[in-house]
Structure formats: C-alpha cells, structure tokens
C-alpha cells in the first residue's frame, strides 16, 4: 500500500501590483517560510511589468535552492498578440528549465501540450466535472484547482469519480484563504475609478496594494477592484475547515499572498496541521465561506 | 455574413425566421443553457415544431447547451446533447469540455460552435478546441477590440461569430462568478445571472431601492429611471465616490462598425436576447437584416439609417448603447 502524501501548503501568485523591491523582499521571506509550493508570475495585467520574465525565473531559482517547488503562472485573460507571444515564451522557458506551469487560459494548455509539458489547471479554467478534468489530464494536467463557486461535496464527487475512471492520478489544490477573483473584464476598473483610459492608466494600481474596496450604498463591502479583476469584497477563510478540505480530496491548500502577514497564517496552518487541530484563524466579520457549503459565496456558515 | 438570432419561445422563433434570420438559436427548458428563466425555452414538442418551421423556410436552428455540466447531474447535459441529435439541429453551441467530448464521440457529425461562455479570447485557445473537438465556429467574448477580433479572424483557425446587439456582459463570459457570490446561482452553474427571485424593491421616502439577495444594488431618486438590478450595473461606493463602479446600464450596438467586422473576416453576427419578447426580437432582426443586406450589396459604401439607431436606442437597456470593448476607453 502506498503511503498518502502529507498535504502541502501552496502560495498563489501575487494578485496585486507591488513595487519590485517589495516583491523581492516578500519572496526572501517566503524562502524561509513553511510554504511547500510557490506560484510565481503576473496573472492579472500584461501592463504590470515591475518584474520581467528573467526576474521571475531568478526568484524561482532562489526558492528552489530553499527546497520549494515552484510553478510559473500565466495571465488569465489573453487578448493581444503580444500577450500570446509572452505566454509562449513563458511556457517554453519553463518547460526547458523543468518548471511546472499553471495554465490560466486554454491558450496555455495549447502551448504546453504542444511542448509535452505537464501543467496545473488554474482557478479560472472552469472544471465542473470529472470528464472535463480527464480531457485536460489527457493534455498534460497533473494538478487542478476546482472552480471557486463549487461546493465541497461537489469537489469530493469529482475527485472520487476521476479516481474511479482514470488510470492516472491527479492532485487537487483548494483555495483556503484570500479574496476570490470572481470576474475578468477587458475593462480596468482601477483606471476607470480614476477616469483614466486603460491605455493611459499611469500604473495607478501601484497605489492600491490590496485593491480598492467597493461598498454597497448601505456600507457592505461587496467587491474588491483589482485592475481587470473584480474580486470578492469578503476574504475566503476555509482555514479552520482544513481537515474537511483534505477529506474531500485536497492534496494542496492554497493561500493568497495579499498582505505581508500571510506567512504568519501559513505558519499557523502548518502548526495546526501537525498538531491535528482545526483552529487556525478565527472567522472574522469580513470573512466568508459560503461556496464551500453550497450557498452564496459571500455567506458565512 | 450570417445573422444569428435569439428565440425564447415558438412565436419569437417564427417571427425571427420571418424577419430574415439566417439562423435562430434556442435552449431547452432546463439549466443546460445560459438563459434558464421561467416561462422561457423549448420542450421537445416545441423544438420539433421550430425545426420544421426553420427547414420549411431555409433557416438554420442552433441549440445552446452552454452552461457547465455539474458533476452530480451530468446526465442532464448528455440527454440535452442527445435531444440536439434527435431533432436534427444544425449546430450545438457548447462551452463545457465534457459536453463537447460527449458530443464529438457520440455524434461526430453535429457541428459544434464554441459558445461565448467558453471564454476563448485568442486564436491559440481556439486551436485547442479545433484540435480536440473539431469545432466549426467560435463566438467571441465581448471583451476584444476590433484589432483583436481581426487577429483572431485572420488566423483562420475557425469561423468567427461576434455579438452585434443586445445586453452587454462586461466581464469575459464564462468567467464571471459574481452572481453566485451574491445569490448562489450563476451563469455557469444554473444558467442565470442576478436571478429574479432574489430581487427586491423597497420604497423609502422618495427613494426607490433595488436589492439582490438583500444587497443594495442601486438607489433611485425622484424622476430617475430604475433598471433591473443586474449586479455589475449597480451604483456602489469606492473611496467616497458613489458611481457605476463596473458599468452603466447600457446595451451593445455595433452597427457602426459592421463594415469593419465584415472586412475582418467575421462570418456571423449574433443578436443577444432569448429572454426578449417577440416584438423586440422582430424589430431588432428586421433592422439587422436590412443592414447586412445593404452591406453585402455594396460593401465599399455602407450607409446606416438614422432610424435604425433611434429604434435600437429605444430597445436598449437604460436607453443607452455603447461599442463596449470596441471603444477606446476600454483598451
């Protein structure tokens, strides 16, 4: 009998536009942290170029030296020819250097399968059933992130069905903490907030290292504006249910690095997992966990 | 250039055919399609009458099975594909990998159109679907500029269909989960957005307030025209400013750039609105038929009619139209 692998902790790509120095300093800390898998790269906007591809690969190399597994993540919404070109470059170089890639658009799946490279199915890829998962596994997927709006029992059913029908195994990574990306648009809402055209955005999102909060007219935080992304107003917190996540098939628990304190959360999660305890981060007013429980995502159980 | 029109019921279907649609698209009466509204869509009997009417008039019928098959009820999507084959529809409009996989393995002769809900915005993504499922056409999300549409069309991977007129999704279709965040139901899972059963109107003094699952979407003062609380078109507050944070209530209208779309190699124009009345669909189809005929007759010197615009304006959300992603501030 094969021994089950211990559940790993992963760090999502940085969602916000941070200055280069802050990014470099952050990943210095990540190298020393309890994180097992680190996803790197720009997934939101191709205009965000504080770091070049070379910079990301340099960070990747440093993290690998510290024993981390590194995955390069791709842009989610690919519209321009130049973006396809950059995507192809990233996929090719990652494959050459032996890094996994997180595919966030079918274009990445196309390029990676042409390269015979293995990949991770990112969170914007719309897998809602085991048959769809099998289609992408056939193209080279070895890990997947369930769609955020799916409930825990649905994820468990997909994992079970996949296991029963496929010869290959697949890893399942579930987002446990962070603001959820709920929509992608051609429009940049940060630029719109300032009445700037998108092509003259002045990189204004640098001034919003945790996005811009949008509230309903009676004061409820409902969205977080992050460039072309509309994120949830509340922060997903499934940390205290990590045992349920694992029971439903999670091989990896994902945490979104949206502020400097996330590495403390990682440490607390690691400690709780080692001790078999379920209290990691108490549910706060701005937290939510509805999707996992098959109700509105913003709700709390 | 083909004109593809919506129908939510048989009278609308017949009217769309009569007014000159080249193809009419429908959905079945369940959550396998992205307009799963009560009182809308086709049962088997009505679908058969529709296909008979279409064939008698030389019009094509497409069926949209363009939500994502849910694991615990995947058979429902397979049955819907079987019904597409049974009635002999001219194309299946699909978004989900498992739906396309099932269709190509069981009915390799049914042409597949990649739905806008499939969210393919570039030619490399389309290549994947061509290689894997031999799709014949792709409906592009309403997020691309004219130049980008041109690049996709010119790559010649597959025929391209774009939206011409109707309600405007401002997010990349198939990649928007805002509705389920607020209500638990979304386009991908239930075929709905901002569902009516969660809508509530409250009058407080002379302010009219719209809510969706108890979240305030907008407040209207005296004399202000109130609109359906689609959650991305509400007024919210950010850093002390209250405004349409995501988008104003408005409809897409691309009549003005029809010659450019044709020149770019776009093969079909889609009209949005299976939820609309026969009168609405009839008027819109009539105008677009006239426009496309005029364009085909003389592509080099296409002139629009002021009356087309004024009529389409009255049929638009908030009586406003936009070029959406084709307009400069979006790019």
XYZ file of C-alpha atoms in Angstrom, chain A residues 19-271:
253
model
C 6.779 47.545 -6.456
C 9.698 45.334 -7.389
C 11.542 45.842 -4.082
C 8.551 44.727 -2.095
C 8.113 41.627 -4.284
C 11.771 40.658 -3.913
C 11.691 41.205 -0.159
C 8.479 39.190 0.140
C 9.910 36.152 -1.658
C 13.051 36.317 0.513
C 10.709 35.690 3.427
C 8.786 33.024 1.512
C 12.041 31.132 1.001
C 12.384 30.837 4.777
C 8.708 30.025 5.398
C 6.686 26.808 5.798
C 5.262 27.072 2.281
C 5.816 23.954 0.125
C 4.757 25.191 -3.334
C 5.095 28.736 -4.687
C 3.232 30.029 -7.756
C 5.033 32.935 -9.399
C 4.235 35.473 -12.075
C 1.793 38.102 -13.287
C -1.695 36.711 -13.838
C -3.801 39.890 -13.911
C -2.490 42.512 -16.327
C 0.194 42.415 -19.025
C 0.935 46.093 -18.419
C 2.268 45.303 -14.957
C 5.965 44.978 -15.667
C 7.802 45.818 -12.462
C 9.316 42.369 -12.858
C 10.461 40.884 -16.150
C 10.443 37.205 -17.022
C 14.130 36.999 -16.054
C 13.325 38.399 -12.615
C 10.643 35.771 -12.026
C 12.988 32.974 -13.061
C 15.642 34.365 -10.745
C 13.207 34.313 -7.823
C 12.213 30.795 -8.881
C 15.816 29.629 -8.748
C 16.302 31.111 -5.286
C 13.143 29.414 -3.988
C 14.186 26.052 -5.431
C 17.528 26.373 -3.606
C 15.487 26.702 -0.435
C 13.609 23.490 -1.164
C 10.414 24.968 -2.556
C 8.530 23.611 -5.525
C 7.979 26.471 -7.995
C 5.176 26.801 -10.551
C 5.080 29.620 -13.118
C 1.583 31.074 -13.552
C 0.179 32.525 -16.749
C -2.008 35.530 -17.497
C -5.727 34.689 -17.214
C -7.277 36.884 -19.887
C -5.251 36.830 -23.097
C -6.391 39.223 -25.805
C -3.458 40.836 -27.587
C -0.959 39.225 -29.919
C 1.842 40.470 -27.659
C 0.279 38.627 -24.713
C 0.191 35.373 -26.657
C 3.833 35.898 -27.541
C 4.826 36.407 -23.885
C 2.764 33.392 -22.894
C 4.547 31.184 -25.380
C 7.900 32.462 -24.158
C 6.996 31.686 -20.549
C 5.728 28.191 -21.365
C 8.771 27.328 -23.474
C 11.289 28.564 -20.939
C 9.515 26.906 -18.011
C 9.436 23.603 -19.896
C 13.148 23.900 -20.733
C 14.063 24.683 -17.127
C 11.844 21.930 -15.748
C 9.238 24.081 -14.021
C 5.550 23.294 -13.910
C 3.215 25.940 -15.339
C -0.191 26.952 -14.012
C -2.391 27.337 -17.119
C -4.975 30.050 -16.639
C -6.240 30.124 -20.209
C -6.792 27.473 -22.861
C -4.026 29.122 -24.916
C -1.560 27.970 -22.251
C -2.993 24.454 -22.421
C -2.451 24.510 -26.183
C 1.182 25.629 -25.912
C 2.038 23.316 -23.015
C 0.508 20.245 -24.601
C 2.431 21.036 -27.801
C 5.594 21.063 -25.654
C 4.562 17.781 -23.988
C 4.861 19.617 -20.673
C 2.906 18.832 -17.523
C 0.790 21.616 -16.078
C -1.569 22.756 -13.324
C -5.136 23.778 -14.195
C -5.559 27.223 -12.672
C -8.622 28.575 -10.912
C -10.184 30.323 -13.939
C -10.419 27.221 -16.104
C -13.986 26.118 -15.392
C -13.712 22.466 -14.458
C -17.074 21.388 -13.031
C -16.962 17.620 -13.609
C -14.596 14.642 -13.773
C -14.993 14.179 -17.531
C -13.732 17.703 -18.230
C -10.863 17.098 -15.839
C -9.996 13.942 -17.791
C -9.901 15.900 -21.071
C -7.240 18.214 -19.657
C -5.369 15.406 -17.899
C -5.030 13.821 -21.310
C -3.355 17.063 -22.464
C -0.900 17.001 -19.570
C -2.630 18.325 -16.435
C -1.330 16.761 -13.228
C -2.993 19.077 -10.692
C -6.176 21.142 -10.735
C -7.914 23.859 -8.795
C -11.683 23.454 -8.579
C -13.823 26.347 -9.651
C -14.278 28.617 -6.612
C -18.057 28.575 -6.831
C -18.145 24.797 -6.365
C -19.172 23.259 -3.055
C -17.055 20.835 -1.041
C -19.296 17.842 -1.754
C -19.127 18.531 -5.498
C -15.336 18.654 -5.380
C -15.307 15.370 -3.443
C -17.610 13.778 -6.046
C -15.338 14.860 -8.902
C -12.229 13.554 -7.153
C -13.945 10.216 -6.457
C -15.319 9.865 -9.989
C -11.965 10.779 -11.539
C -10.150 8.273 -9.338
C -12.599 5.530 -10.264
C -12.479 6.102 -14.013
C -8.915 7.159 -14.811
C -5.616 5.337 -14.695
C -3.564 8.442 -13.959
C -3.783 10.211 -10.624
C -4.308 13.935 -10.276
C -3.595 16.316 -7.426
C -6.284 18.666 -6.126
C -5.429 22.109 -4.831
C -8.092 24.025 -2.959
C -8.012 27.710 -2.135
C -8.308 28.134 1.621
C -7.582 31.805 2.231
C -7.783 35.081 0.326
C -10.020 37.353 -1.686
C -11.594 35.415 -4.527
C -11.302 36.520 -8.143
C -14.889 36.498 -9.354
C -14.708 38.131 -12.781
C -12.313 39.150 -15.547
C -13.070 42.037 -17.890
C -11.453 43.853 -20.799
C -12.018 46.941 -18.729
C -9.669 48.075 -15.995
C -11.773 49.119 -13.020
C -8.884 50.723 -11.195
C -8.240 53.016 -14.185
C -11.986 53.611 -14.512
C -12.126 54.671 -10.849
C -9.698 57.470 -11.726
C -11.370 58.204 -15.077
C -8.179 57.172 -16.880
C -8.393 55.337 -20.204
C -6.943 51.862 -19.822
C -4.036 52.623 -22.150
C -3.073 55.635 -20.026
C -3.555 54.029 -16.631
C -0.395 55.573 -15.110
C 0.025 52.265 -13.255
C -2.315 53.654 -10.640
C -2.871 50.185 -9.156
C 0.603 50.509 -7.602
C -1.110 52.834 -5.142
C -3.576 50.128 -4.133
C -1.520 47.225 -2.791
C -4.705 45.496 -1.604
C -7.051 46.709 -4.333
C -9.898 49.207 -3.979
C -12.882 48.319 -1.806
C -16.332 48.878 -3.315
C -19.264 49.035 -0.924
C -23.000 48.884 -1.394
C -24.793 52.147 -0.642
C -25.626 50.871 2.835
C -21.997 50.115 3.605
C -21.468 46.413 2.883
C -18.075 45.626 1.321
C -19.048 43.654 -1.751
C -16.241 43.896 -4.299
C -12.514 44.491 -4.380
C -11.361 46.160 -7.588
C -8.035 44.889 -8.851
C -7.380 46.092 -12.389
C -9.363 43.940 -14.811
C -10.353 41.637 -11.952
C -13.380 42.004 -9.761
C -12.654 40.198 -6.531
C -14.902 39.346 -3.617
C -15.464 42.033 -1.006
C -15.014 39.455 1.719
C -11.994 37.235 2.243
C -12.430 33.479 1.875
C -11.435 31.668 5.055
C -11.607 27.866 4.954
C -8.522 27.510 7.134
C -10.400 26.189 10.146
C -12.007 23.556 7.913
C -8.677 22.321 6.545
C -9.450 18.784 7.712
C -12.671 18.821 5.698
C -10.786 20.120 2.658
C -8.321 17.266 2.956
C -11.121 14.748 3.490
C -12.764 15.987 0.292
C -9.599 15.438 -1.707
C -7.256 18.397 -1.214
C -3.609 17.460 -1.702
C -2.652 21.148 -1.588
C -4.122 24.051 0.392
C -3.732 27.416 -1.336
C -3.212 30.738 0.377
C -3.289 34.033 -1.497
C -0.366 36.340 -0.651
C -2.361 39.550 -0.414
C -0.562 41.144 2.515
C 2.686 40.637 4.423
C 1.036 38.747 7.272
C 0.072 35.750 5.152
C 3.268 33.964 6.097
C 2.127 34.058 9.726
C -1.113 32.438 8.590
C 0.934 29.824 6.757
C 2.893 29.120 9.940
C -0.307 28.811 11.969
C -1.819 26.455 9.404
C 1.306 24.331 9.350
C 1.301 24.117 13.115
